[in-house]
Coordinates of C-alpha atoms in Angstrom, one line a residue:
Chain A
M1 CA 103.2 78.7 122.4
K2 CA 105.3 81.6 123.4
Q3 CA 108.6 79.7 123.2
E4 CA 107.6 78.1 120.0
T5 CA 106.9 81.5 118.4
T6 CA 110.1 83.0 119.4
A7 CA 111.9 79.9 118.2
E8 CA 110.1 80.2 114.9
M9 CA 110.9 83.8 114.5
Q10 CA 114.5 83.2 115.2
K11 CA 114.6 80.5 112.7
G12 CA 113.3 82.8 110.1
R13 CA 115.7 85.4 111.0
E14 CA 118.9 83.4 111.1
A15 CA 119.1 82.8 107.4
T16 CA 116.8 84.0 104.6
E17 CA 117.5 80.8 102.7
M18 CA 116.0 78.9 105.5
I19 CA 112.5 80.2 105.0
D20 CA 110.1 77.3 105.1
E21 CA 108.7 77.2 101.6
E22 CA 105.8 75.0 102.7
V23 CA 104.7 77.6 105.3
L24 CA 104.9 80.4 102.7
E25 CA 102.9 78.4 100.2
R26 CA 100.2 77.8 102.8
I27 CA 100.1 81.5 103.7
I28 CA 100.0 82.6 100.1
G29 CA 97.3 80.0 99.3
K30 CA 95.2 81.2 102.2
H31 CA 94.8 84.7 100.8
A32 CA 95.4 84.2 97.1
E33 CA 91.8 84.0 95.9
K34 CA 90.7 87.2 97.6
L35 CA 91.2 90.5 95.8
G36 CA 93.3 92.6 98.0
G37 CA 94.8 89.6 99.8
L38 CA 98.3 90.9 99.1
I39 CA 98.5 93.0 102.3
A40 CA 97.1 90.2 104.4
T41 CA 99.7 87.8 102.9
L42 CA 102.6 90.2 103.5
E43 CA 101.3 90.8 107.1
E44 CA 101.3 87.1 107.8
I45 CA 104.7 86.5 106.2
Q46 CA 106.1 89.3 108.4
R47 CA 104.5 87.8 111.5
H48 CA 106.1 84.5 110.6
C49 CA 109.6 85.6 109.6
G50 CA 109.9 88.9 111.5
Y51 CA 110.4 90.8 108.2
L52 CA 109.8 90.4 104.5
P53 CA 112.7 88.4 102.9
E54 CA 113.4 89.0 99.3
E55 CA 112.8 85.4 98.4
A56 CA 109.3 85.6 100.0
L57 CA 108.3 88.6 98.0
R58 CA 109.5 86.9 94.8
M59 CA 107.5 83.8 95.7
V60 CA 104.4 85.9 96.5
A61 CA 104.7 87.5 93.0
A62 CA 105.2 84.2 91.3
K63 CA 102.4 82.4 93.1
T64 CA 99.8 85.1 92.8
G65 CA 100.6 86.0 89.2
S66 CA 101.1 89.7 90.0
S67 CA 104.4 91.3 89.0
L68 CA 107.2 91.7 91.5
V69 CA 107.1 95.4 91.0
D70 CA 103.6 95.6 92.4
V71 CA 104.4 93.5 95.4
Y72 CA 107.5 95.5 96.0
A73 CA 105.6 98.7 95.7
V74 CA 103.1 97.7 98.4
A75 CA 105.9 96.3 100.7
T76 CA 107.8 99.5 100.5
F77 CA 104.8 101.8 100.8
Y78 CA 103.6 100.8 104.2
S79 CA 106.0 101.6 107.1
Y80 CA 104.6 98.6 108.9
F81 CA 106.5 96.3 106.5
S82 CA 110.2 95.9 106.9
L83 CA 112.5 94.5 104.2
K84 CA 115.4 94.3 106.5
P85 CA 115.8 91.6 109.2
R86 CA 114.8 92.9 112.5
G87 CA 116.1 92.1 116.0
K88 CA 114.5 89.8 118.5
H89 CA 112.9 92.7 120.3
L90 CA 111.1 95.4 118.6
I91 CA 110.8 98.8 120.3
T92 CA 108.5 101.3 118.7
V93 CA 108.4 104.9 120.0
C94 CA 105.4 107.1 119.1
L95 CA 106.4 110.5 117.7
G96 CA 102.9 111.7 117.1
T97 CA 102.1 115.3 118.0
A98 CA 100.7 114.5 121.5
C99 CA 103.6 112.3 122.3
H100 CA 106.1 114.7 120.8
V101 CA 105.0 117.6 123.0
R102 CA 105.3 115.4 126.0
G103 CA 108.9 114.6 125.3
A104 CA 108.9 111.5 123.0
A105 CA 111.9 112.9 121.2
R106 CA 113.9 112.7 124.4
V107 CA 112.8 109.1 124.9
V108 CA 114.0 108.3 121.5
D109 CA 117.3 109.9 122.2
E110 CA 117.6 107.9 125.4
F111 CA 116.9 104.6 123.5
E112 CA 119.4 105.6 120.9
R113 CA 122.0 106.2 123.6
Q114 CA 121.4 103.1 125.5
L115 CA 121.1 100.8 122.5
G116 CA 123.7 102.6 120.4
I117 CA 121.5 102.6 117.3
E118 CA 119.5 105.1 115.3
P119 CA 115.7 104.7 114.7
G120 CA 115.2 102.1 111.9
E121 CA 118.4 100.2 112.9
T122 CA 119.1 96.9 114.6
T123 CA 121.8 96.3 117.2
P124 CA 124.7 94.3 115.8
D125 CA 123.9 91.4 118.2
K126 CA 120.4 91.2 116.5
E127 CA 118.7 91.8 119.9
F128 CA 116.9 95.1 119.4
T129 CA 115.3 97.1 116.6
L130 CA 114.3 100.7 117.3
E131 CA 111.6 102.2 115.3
T132 CA 109.5 105.4 115.4
V133 CA 105.9 105.7 114.3
N134 CA 103.8 108.8 113.7
C135 CA 100.8 107.9 115.9
L136 CA 99.6 104.9 117.7
G137 CA 96.2 106.4 118.5
A138 CA 96.7 106.5 122.3
C139 CA 97.5 110.2 122.4
A140 CA 96.1 110.6 126.0
L141 CA 98.7 108.2 127.3
G142 CA 101.7 109.7 125.6
P143 CA 104.6 109.3 125.2
V144 CA 103.7 105.7 124.2
V145 CA 106.3 103.1 123.6
V146 CA 105.5 99.6 122.4
V147 CA 108.0 96.9 123.3
D148 CA 107.4 93.5 121.7
G149 CA 103.7 94.2 121.3
R150 CA 103.1 95.5 124.8
Y151 CA 102.1 99.1 125.2
H152 CA 103.7 101.3 127.8
S153 CA 102.2 104.7 128.6
K154 CA 103.7 107.9 129.9
V155 CA 107.2 106.8 129.3
G156 CA 109.9 109.2 130.4
K157 CA 113.7 109.0 130.0
S158 CA 114.0 107.2 133.4
K159 CA 111.8 104.4 132.3
V160 CA 113.9 103.5 129.3
K161 CA 116.3 101.2 131.0
E162 CA 113.5 99.4 132.8
L163 CA 111.8 98.7 129.4
I164 CA 115.0 97.4 127.8
E165 CA 115.6 95.1 130.7
G166 CA 111.9 94.0 130.7
A167 CA 112.3 93.0 127.0
I168 CA 115.4 91.0 127.7
S169 CA 113.6 89.1 130.5
G170 CA 110.9 88.1 128.1
D171 CA 108.1 90.5 128.7
R172 CA 106.1 90.4 125.5
A173 CA 102.5 90.4 124.5
D174 CA 101.2 86.9 123.6
I175 CA 100.3 87.0 120.0
D176 CA 99.1 83.8 118.4
I177 CA 101.1 83.7 115.2
D178 CA 98.8 81.7 113.0
D179 CA 95.3 82.7 113.8
G180 CA 96.0 86.1 115.0
R181 CA 93.6 87.7 117.3
I182 CA 91.1 85.8 119.4
F183 CA 88.1 87.8 120.6
P184 CA 84.4 87.2 121.1
L185 CA 81.9 88.4 118.5
D186 CA 78.3 89.7 119.0
V187 CA 76.3 88.8 116.0
N188 CA 72.8 89.4 114.5
C189 CA 70.7 87.8 111.8
P190 CA 71.3 89.7 108.6
R191 CA 67.6 89.3 107.6
C192 CA 65.6 90.2 110.8
N193 CA 68.5 91.9 112.7
R194 CA 67.6 90.0 115.9
S195 CA 70.5 88.8 118.0
L196 CA 71.8 85.3 117.5
M197 CA 73.6 85.3 120.8
D198 CA 72.6 82.7 123.4
A199 CA 73.7 83.9 126.8
K200 CA 72.3 80.8 128.7
N201 CA 74.5 78.4 126.9
E202 CA 78.1 79.3 127.0
I203 CA 80.9 77.9 124.9
D204 CA 84.6 78.7 125.6
G205 CA 83.3 80.9 128.5
Y206 CA 81.3 83.3 126.3
P207 CA 77.7 83.3 125.1
S208 CA 77.3 81.0 122.2
V209 CA 75.9 81.8 118.7
R210 CA 72.7 80.0 117.9
A211 CA 71.4 78.9 114.4
I212 CA 69.2 76.2 113.0
V213 CA 70.9 73.6 110.8
A214 CA 69.1 71.4 108.4
G215 CA 70.6 68.4 106.7
A216 CA 69.3 65.4 104.8
R217 CA 68.4 63.5 107.9
G218 CA 66.8 66.2 109.9
H219 CA 67.3 69.6 111.6
G220 CA 68.1 71.0 115.0
L221 CA 69.8 73.7 116.9
L222 CA 73.5 74.4 116.4
R223 CA 75.6 76.4 118.8
L224 CA 78.9 77.9 117.8
S225 CA 81.6 79.4 119.9
S226 CA 81.5 83.2 119.6
L227 CA 85.3 83.4 119.9
Y228 CA 86.6 84.3 116.5
G229 CA 89.1 81.6 115.6
S230 CA 87.6 78.9 117.9
R231 CA 86.0 76.0 116.1
V232 CA 84.1 74.5 119.0
T233 CA 80.5 73.7 118.2
A234 CA 77.6 71.9 119.8
C235 CA 75.0 70.4 117.4
E236 CA 71.6 68.8 118.3
A237 CA 70.8 67.7 114.8
D238 CA 71.8 64.5 113.1
I239 CA 74.1 65.7 110.4
L240 CA 76.6 63.6 108.5
D241 CA 80.2 64.6 108.7
G242 CA 81.1 66.5 105.6
E243 CA 77.5 67.2 104.7
E244 CA 76.7 70.7 103.4
T245 CA 73.9 72.0 105.6
K246 CA 71.3 74.7 105.4
M247 CA 71.7 77.3 108.1
L248 CA 68.7 79.3 109.3
C249 CA 68.0 82.1 111.7
P250 CA 66.3 80.8 114.8
H251 CA 63.9 83.8 114.8
C252 CA 62.8 84.4 111.3
H253 CA 63.8 81.0 109.8
E254 CA 65.4 82.7 106.8
S255 CA 68.5 81.2 105.3
L256 CA 71.8 82.7 106.5
V257 CA 73.7 81.2 103.6
V258 CA 75.2 83.7 101.2
E259 CA 76.9 83.5 97.8
Q260 CA 80.4 83.2 99.1
D261 CA 82.5 80.0 99.0
C262 CA 84.5 78.7 101.9
I263 CA 88.2 79.2 101.2
E264 CA 89.0 75.9 102.8
C265 CA 86.4 73.5 101.3
G266 CA 84.5 75.5 98.7
A267 CA 81.1 75.0 100.2
A268 CA 78.7 77.9 100.7
M269 CA 79.1 80.1 103.8
A270 CA 76.6 81.5 106.2
A271 CA 76.8 85.2 107.1
M272 CA 76.0 86.9 110.4
M273 CA 76.2 90.6 111.0
I274 CA 78.6 91.7 113.6
K275 CA 77.4 94.5 116.0
G276 CA 79.5 97.5 115.2
G277 CA 79.9 96.6 111.5
G278 CA 81.1 93.8 109.3
K279 CA 80.1 90.2 108.6
A280 CA 81.3 87.0 110.1
L281 CA 81.2 84.1 107.7
V282 CA 81.2 80.4 108.7
C283 CA 81.3 77.4 106.4
S284 CA 78.1 75.5 106.2
R285 CA 79.8 72.1 105.7
R286 CA 79.8 70.0 108.8
G287 CA 83.2 69.5 110.2
C288 CA 84.9 72.0 108.0
G289 CA 85.1 74.9 110.5
G290 CA 86.2 77.4 107.8
H291 CA 85.5 81.0 108.9
M292 CA 86.4 84.5 108.0
L293 CA 85.7 88.1 108.8
D294 CA 84.5 90.6 106.2
L295 CA 84.8 94.1 107.6
G296 CA 84.3 95.8 104.2
Chain B
M1 CA 77.3 111.5 72.1
I2 CA 77.7 113.8 75.1
K3 CA 77.0 117.5 74.8
L4 CA 79.1 119.9 76.8
K5 CA 80.2 123.5 76.8
L6 CA 83.9 124.1 76.0
N7 CA 85.0 127.6 76.5
G8 CA 81.5 128.8 75.7
L9 CA 81.3 126.6 72.6
E10 CA 78.5 124.0 72.5
V11 CA 80.3 120.8 71.4
S12 CA 79.5 117.1 71.4
V13 CA 82.0 114.4 72.0
E14 CA 81.8 110.6 72.1
E15 CA 80.9 108.9 75.3
G16 CA 83.9 107.8 77.4
S17 CA 86.3 110.4 76.1
T18 CA 88.1 112.7 78.6
L19 CA 88.0 116.4 78.8
L20 CA 91.5 116.5 77.4
E21 CA 90.6 114.5 74.4
A22 CA 87.5 116.7 73.8
A23 CA 89.6 119.9 74.1
Q24 CA 92.3 118.7 71.8
F25 CA 89.7 117.5 69.3
Y26 CA 88.2 121.0 69.1
G27 CA 91.5 122.6 69.0
F28 CA 91.9 124.1 72.5
P29 CA 95.5 123.6 73.5
I30 CA 96.1 122.1 77.0
P31 CA 99.7 121.6 78.1
T32 CA 100.5 118.1 79.4
L33 CA 103.6 116.4 80.9
C34 CA 102.6 113.0 82.3
H35 CA 100.0 112.4 79.6
M36 CA 101.0 110.3 76.6
E37 CA 98.9 108.8 73.9
G38 CA 98.8 105.1 74.2
L39 CA 99.3 105.1 77.9
S40 CA 96.6 105.2 80.5
P41 CA 95.7 108.6 82.0
Y42 CA 97.5 109.2 85.2
G43 CA 96.9 112.7 86.5
A44 CA 100.3 113.1 88.1
C45 CA 101.7 116.3 86.8
R46 CA 98.5 118.4 87.2
L47 CA 99.5 120.6 84.3
C48 CA 96.4 119.8 82.3
V49 CA 94.0 121.4 84.9
V50 CA 90.9 122.9 83.6
E51 CA 88.1 124.7 85.4
I52 CA 84.7 123.0 85.5
G53 CA 81.3 124.2 86.8
E54 CA 80.2 127.8 87.3
G55 CA 80.4 130.5 89.9
P56 CA 81.5 129.7 93.4
R57 CA 81.1 125.9 92.7
S58 CA 83.7 125.9 90.0
K59 CA 86.7 123.7 90.6
L60 CA 90.0 122.7 89.0
V61 CA 90.3 119.1 87.8
T62 CA 92.9 117.3 85.7
S63 CA 91.4 117.1 82.2
C64 CA 93.3 113.9 81.3
T65 CA 91.5 111.9 83.9
Y66 CA 88.1 113.6 84.0
P67 CA 85.4 112.0 81.8
A68 CA 83.2 114.3 79.7
E69 CA 79.8 114.7 81.2
E70 CA 76.5 115.8 79.8
G71 CA 76.0 119.6 80.3
L72 CA 79.4 120.2 81.8
V73 CA 80.8 123.7 81.5
V74 CA 84.5 123.7 80.9
R75 CA 87.0 126.5 80.7
T76 CA 90.5 125.5 79.5
A77 CA 92.2 128.8 79.8
S78 CA 90.5 130.9 82.4
E79 CA 92.5 133.2 84.6
R80 CA 92.4 130.8 87.4
V81 CA 93.6 127.9 85.2
V82 CA 96.5 129.8 83.8
R83 CA 97.6 131.0 87.2
A84 CA 97.5 127.4 88.5
R85 CA 99.4 126.1 85.5
K86 CA 102.1 128.7 85.9
M87 CA 102.6 127.8 89.5
I88 CA 102.7 124.1 88.7
I89 CA 105.2 124.4 85.9
E90 CA 107.3 126.7 88.0
L91 CA 107.5 124.0 90.7
H92 CA 108.2 121.3 88.1
L93 CA 111.0 123.6 86.8
A94 CA 112.4 123.9 90.3
S95 CA 112.6 120.2 90.8
C96 CA 114.0 119.4 87.3
P97 CA 115.4 122.6 85.7
Q98 CA 117.6 120.7 83.3
S99 CA 114.7 119.1 81.5
K100 CA 114.2 120.3 78.0
T101 CA 110.5 119.2 78.0
I102 CA 109.8 121.2 81.2
Q103 CA 111.8 124.1 80.0
D104 CA 109.7 124.3 76.8
L105 CA 106.4 123.9 78.7
A106 CA 107.5 126.7 81.0
S107 CA 108.5 128.9 78.2
A108 CA 105.2 128.3 76.4
L109 CA 103.3 129.3 79.5
G110 CA 105.2 132.5 79.8
V111 CA 107.3 131.6 82.8
R112 CA 110.5 133.5 82.4
Q113 CA 112.2 133.1 85.7
Q114 CA 111.6 131.2 88.8
R115 CA 111.5 131.9 92.5
F116 CA 112.2 128.4 93.9
K117 CA 115.4 126.6 94.8
Q118 CA 116.5 124.4 92.0
E119 CA 116.8 120.8 93.0
Y120 CA 118.1 119.1 89.8
E121 CA 116.1 115.9 90.5
D122 CA 116.6 112.9 88.1
C123 CA 112.9 112.3 88.2
V124 CA 109.7 114.2 88.4
L125 CA 107.6 111.1 89.2
C126 CA 105.4 111.5 86.1
G127 CA 105.1 107.8 85.8
R128 CA 105.5 107.7 82.1
C129 CA 108.2 105.1 82.1
V130 CA 106.3 102.9 84.5
R131 CA 103.2 102.9 82.3
M132 CA 105.3 102.5 79.2
C133 CA 107.0 99.4 80.8
N134 CA 103.7 97.9 82.0
E135 CA 101.3 98.8 79.3
Q136 CA 103.2 99.0 76.0
M137 CA 106.2 96.7 76.7
M138 CA 104.2 94.4 78.9
A139 CA 107.3 93.9 81.0
G140 CA 106.5 95.4 84.4
A141 CA 110.2 95.7 85.2
I142 CA 110.0 99.1 86.9
G143 CA 107.6 100.7 89.2
F144 CA 107.1 103.1 92.1
Y145 CA 108.3 102.3 95.5
G146 CA 108.5 104.0 98.8
R147 CA 106.2 106.7 100.0
G148 CA 106.1 110.5 100.3
E149 CA 109.5 112.1 100.1
K150 CA 111.1 108.7 99.5
R151 CA 108.9 107.8 96.6
A152 CA 111.0 106.8 93.6
I153 CA 111.0 104.7 90.5
G154 CA 113.1 101.7 90.0
T155 CA 113.4 97.9 89.9
P156 CA 112.5 95.8 92.9
F157 CA 115.4 95.6 95.4
D158 CA 117.3 98.0 93.0
A159 CA 118.7 94.9 91.4
K160 CA 118.9 94.3 87.7
S161 CA 115.5 93.1 86.6
E162 CA 114.9 89.7 85.1
V163 CA 111.9 90.8 83.2
C164 CA 113.6 93.9 81.7
R165 CA 114.4 93.4 78.0
L166 CA 116.5 96.5 77.8
C167 CA 114.1 98.0 75.2
G168 CA 114.9 101.5 76.3
G169 CA 111.2 102.5 76.2
C170 CA 111.4 104.1 79.6
M171 CA 114.2 106.4 78.6
H172 CA 112.6 107.2 75.3
V173 CA 109.5 108.6 77.1
C174 CA 111.3 110.3 80.0
P175 CA 110.7 114.0 80.1
A176 CA 113.4 114.5 82.7
C177 CA 116.1 112.9 80.6
Q178 CA 115.8 115.3 77.7
L179 CA 118.4 118.0 78.1
R180 CA 118.0 121.6 77.0
C181 CA 120.5 123.2 74.7
T182 CA 122.3 125.2 77.3
Y183 CA 122.7 122.4 79.7
T184 CA 126.2 123.3 80.7
E185 CA 124.9 126.4 82.3
P186 CA 121.6 125.5 84.0
E187 CA 121.5 128.7 86.0
K188 CA 120.8 130.7 82.9
A189 CA 117.3 131.9 82.1
V190 CA 114.7 129.6 80.7
C191 CA 115.1 128.8 77.1
G192 CA 112.6 127.3 74.8
G193 CA 113.8 127.6 71.3
C194 CA 116.1 124.7 70.7
A195 CA 115.3 121.3 69.5
N196 CA 117.8 119.0 71.3
I197 CA 115.8 116.0 72.2
E198 CA 118.5 113.4 72.2
P199 CA 118.4 111.4 75.5
P200 CA 121.5 112.6 77.2
C201 CA 122.0 109.2 78.8
L202 CA 123.3 108.0 75.4
E203 CA 126.5 109.8 76.0
K204 CA 127.0 108.1 79.3
E205 CA 129.4 105.2 79.9
Q206 CA 126.8 103.4 82.0
F207 CA 124.8 102.8 78.9
D208 CA 125.4 99.0 79.3
D209 CA 122.2 98.4 81.2
M210 CA 120.3 101.4 79.9
M211 CA 118.8 102.2 83.2
C212 CA 119.5 105.9 83.6
Y213 CA 117.0 106.3 86.3
M214 CA 118.8 104.0 88.6
K215 CA 122.2 105.6 88.5
P216 CA 123.0 109.2 89.1
C217 CA 121.8 110.7 85.8
V218 CA 122.9 113.7 83.8
A219 CA 121.1 115.9 86.3
C220 CA 123.8 115.1 88.8
E221 CA 126.6 115.4 86.3
I222 CA 125.5 118.9 85.6
E223 CA 125.5 119.8 89.2
K224 CA 129.2 118.8 89.6

């Protein structure tokens, strides 16, 4: 996966004309129906291409029906988005207050000297991009430097060379390009607020999520993987493939289904409350596997 | 109808109208810069501030965006309001001293000299042209981009826009584009008496694409 990602990113970087239109269309289609899906779309395009190519922004505007001006305004507002092609390795130095007083400025100077570029620039060989950010939220560990997604704490001038060499030798955080972050969820029933977790039966090595499903031919217990992004399920009930089911809480037997349609198949979705805030939604159609997070 | 108190006067205005509209209807003058009839309220220039509420809980709000509320107590020209407006216009004047519109506003508010460094910006980010382009011309060719200090108005990618019809509406409504009479000597004191409202860009050679905000504008020419 790692190699594939790098190859993909390189491909996107080599020539802007070579952006895979199909991939872009898929990304745009995935977020298009949601209000506020623009940032998510741009994030995903940037993950795919390494930056936001002009053609991609034009395409987003055309496909979503919003004006190019609005898309451009969002893309230039957030410093996370880059409109310029970036190097293979991204080095981000935190210049927040805490990092600054511990000498982050000197670290930036050292990176500038060793790479021969200013912050915001890319080396001519397209290997490194140096950026500064205002805070990464890890103030106790400052000065913080992020190299290809991996966080390095208490970085001094002497560590700079090591970091650059580490980046060249392929030390990067594994980020799954398509489905983003994988993490286990802990969910409750939105009606009775009792836990839906089943610690005795594990799926993917984590406690599974329990619900009752009811279809035309009967009902039974359904277990879902609690890993967000994983589509592994175990079902005891006799449900036809593609059948839209009723999903109930195993404690209060109230329906979990809410008035929200699955973005993949259009069926109703079942909602579960995540401990710590937000909702996890899963498609109620057997075999669909559509899911989303609503942290609003 | 909503009843409220405007400068001690019991008035009633239609539901949904703003404080600015109410004040103007009853004849209380409020200076405005970014406000324009026919465009949506924006609240960017802050010149139209009024004081609402009473005692220690009173506060300054932009009247162009604040809806009239039942029983609201509004003062359009209290000491605090006037002081705030003077400061705001002085800052506007510092960023764009060559603008006829801003000069006149400053003059009307009694600002005769200014303490801040003059910047001769091309743009005060009032957003009039952006709203004109979007709302009246239905083009959406120009918009804000960037953030903070780098915030500016222009076309996407700074390239000639495909949706721009060169209507010139943006220039027509631009308050920064309107030169004052003594524009060859901008260091001179504030003047407010003349009536030169020709967009100065018309004299420029780059008139071809009518996008004065994208090129160095008159403001820069003066500086030379």
